[in-house]
PDB file of C-alpha atoms in Angstrom:
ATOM      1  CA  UNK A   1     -10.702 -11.879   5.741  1.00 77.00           C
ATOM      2  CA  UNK A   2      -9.202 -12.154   2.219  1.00 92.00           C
ATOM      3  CA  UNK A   3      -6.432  -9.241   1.551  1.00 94.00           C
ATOM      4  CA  UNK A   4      -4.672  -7.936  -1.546  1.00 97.00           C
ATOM      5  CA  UNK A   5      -2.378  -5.639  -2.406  1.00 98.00           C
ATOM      6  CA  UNK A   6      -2.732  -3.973  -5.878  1.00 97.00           C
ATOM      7  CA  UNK A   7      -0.182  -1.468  -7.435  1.00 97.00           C
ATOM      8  CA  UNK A   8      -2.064   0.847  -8.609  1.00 97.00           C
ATOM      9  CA  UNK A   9       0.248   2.928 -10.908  1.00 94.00           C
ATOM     10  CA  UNK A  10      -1.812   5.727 -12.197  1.00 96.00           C
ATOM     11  CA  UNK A  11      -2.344   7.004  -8.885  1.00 96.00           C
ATOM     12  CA  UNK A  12       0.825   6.225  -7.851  1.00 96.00           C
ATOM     13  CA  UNK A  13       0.530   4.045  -4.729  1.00 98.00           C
ATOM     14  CA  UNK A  14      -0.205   0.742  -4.003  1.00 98.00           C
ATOM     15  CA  UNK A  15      -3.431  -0.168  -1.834  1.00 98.00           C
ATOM     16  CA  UNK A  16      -4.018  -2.585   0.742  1.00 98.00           C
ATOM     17  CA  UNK A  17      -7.552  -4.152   0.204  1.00 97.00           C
ATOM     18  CA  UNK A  18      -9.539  -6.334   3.113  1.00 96.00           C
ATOM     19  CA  UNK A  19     -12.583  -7.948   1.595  1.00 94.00           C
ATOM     20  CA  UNK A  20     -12.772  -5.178  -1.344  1.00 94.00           C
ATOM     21  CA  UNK A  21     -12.910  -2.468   0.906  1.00 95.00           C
ATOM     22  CA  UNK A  22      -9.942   0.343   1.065  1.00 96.00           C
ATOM     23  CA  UNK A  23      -7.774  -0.175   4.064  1.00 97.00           C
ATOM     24  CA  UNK A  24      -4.613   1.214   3.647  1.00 98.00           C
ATOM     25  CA  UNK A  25      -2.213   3.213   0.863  1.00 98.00           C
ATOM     26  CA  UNK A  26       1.305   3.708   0.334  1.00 98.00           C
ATOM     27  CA  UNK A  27       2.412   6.754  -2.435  1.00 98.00           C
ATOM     28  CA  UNK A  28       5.211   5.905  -4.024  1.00 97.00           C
ATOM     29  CA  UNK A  29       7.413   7.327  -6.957  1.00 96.00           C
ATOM     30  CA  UNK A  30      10.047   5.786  -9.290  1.00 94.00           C
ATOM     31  CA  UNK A  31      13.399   6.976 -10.494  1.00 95.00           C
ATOM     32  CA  UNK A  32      15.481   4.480 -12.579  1.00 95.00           C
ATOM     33  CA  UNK A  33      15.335   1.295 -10.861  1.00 92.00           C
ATOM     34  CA  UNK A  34      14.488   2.833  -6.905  1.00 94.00           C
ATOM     35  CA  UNK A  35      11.059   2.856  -5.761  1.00 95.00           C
ATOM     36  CA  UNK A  36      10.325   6.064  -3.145  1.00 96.00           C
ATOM     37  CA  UNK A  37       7.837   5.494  -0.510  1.00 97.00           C
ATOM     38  CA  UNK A  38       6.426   8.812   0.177  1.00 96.00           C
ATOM     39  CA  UNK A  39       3.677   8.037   2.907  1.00 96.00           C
ATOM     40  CA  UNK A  40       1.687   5.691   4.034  1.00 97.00           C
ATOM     41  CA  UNK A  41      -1.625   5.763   5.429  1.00 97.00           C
ATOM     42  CA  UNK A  42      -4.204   3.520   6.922  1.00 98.00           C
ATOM     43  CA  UNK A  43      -7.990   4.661   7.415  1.00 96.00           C
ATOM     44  CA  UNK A  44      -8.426   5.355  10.902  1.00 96.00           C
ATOM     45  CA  UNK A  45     -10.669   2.466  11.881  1.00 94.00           C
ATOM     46  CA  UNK A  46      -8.677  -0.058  10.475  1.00 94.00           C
ATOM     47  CA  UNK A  47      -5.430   1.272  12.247  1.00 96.00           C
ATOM     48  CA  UNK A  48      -3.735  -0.634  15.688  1.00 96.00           C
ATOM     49  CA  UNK A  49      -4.185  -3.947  13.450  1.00 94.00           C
ATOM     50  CA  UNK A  50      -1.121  -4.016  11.573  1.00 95.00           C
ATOM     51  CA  UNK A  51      -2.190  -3.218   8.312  1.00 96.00           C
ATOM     52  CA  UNK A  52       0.443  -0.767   7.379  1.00 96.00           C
ATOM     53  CA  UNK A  53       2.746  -3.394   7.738  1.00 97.00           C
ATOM     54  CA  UNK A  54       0.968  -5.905   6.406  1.00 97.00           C
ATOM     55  CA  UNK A  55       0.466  -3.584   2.872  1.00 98.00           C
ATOM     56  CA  UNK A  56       4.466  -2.919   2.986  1.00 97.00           C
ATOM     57  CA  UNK A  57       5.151  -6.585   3.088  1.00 97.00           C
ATOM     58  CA  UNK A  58       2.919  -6.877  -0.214  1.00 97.00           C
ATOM     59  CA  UNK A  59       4.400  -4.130  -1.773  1.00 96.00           C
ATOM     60  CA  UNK A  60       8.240  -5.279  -1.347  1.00 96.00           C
ATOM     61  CA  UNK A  61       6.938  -8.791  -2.639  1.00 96.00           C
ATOM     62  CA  UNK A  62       5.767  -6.787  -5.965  1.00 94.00           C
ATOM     63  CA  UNK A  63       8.892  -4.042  -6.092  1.00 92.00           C
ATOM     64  CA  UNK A  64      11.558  -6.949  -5.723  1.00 89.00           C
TER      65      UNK A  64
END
């Protein structure tokens, strides 16, 4: 399974993608140089498989 996590900064979260499909989000907002996670959510069938923390690990890899 090929995964990706893309910031997508009009909506204001980044998204977790498994083989194109939507698995995962995480809201965020920015205020000077601090990034605010404000909730993260994982579709229900794709939850119990880590995927929440596998989409937080991508998105500290982009924020740092």
């Amino acid at each position: 399974m090929a995964s990706v996590v893309v910031d997508d900064s009009d909506a204001g979260r980044f998204e977790l993608q498994v083989d194109g499909a939507l698995v995962s989000t995480a809201g965020y907002s920015v205020r000077g140089d601090a990034v605010r996670i404000d909730h993260v959510r994982t579709e229900p069938a794709h939850r119990g498989h880590g995927r929440a923390a596998q989409l937080m690990a991508g998105l500290l890899d982009q924020v740092r």
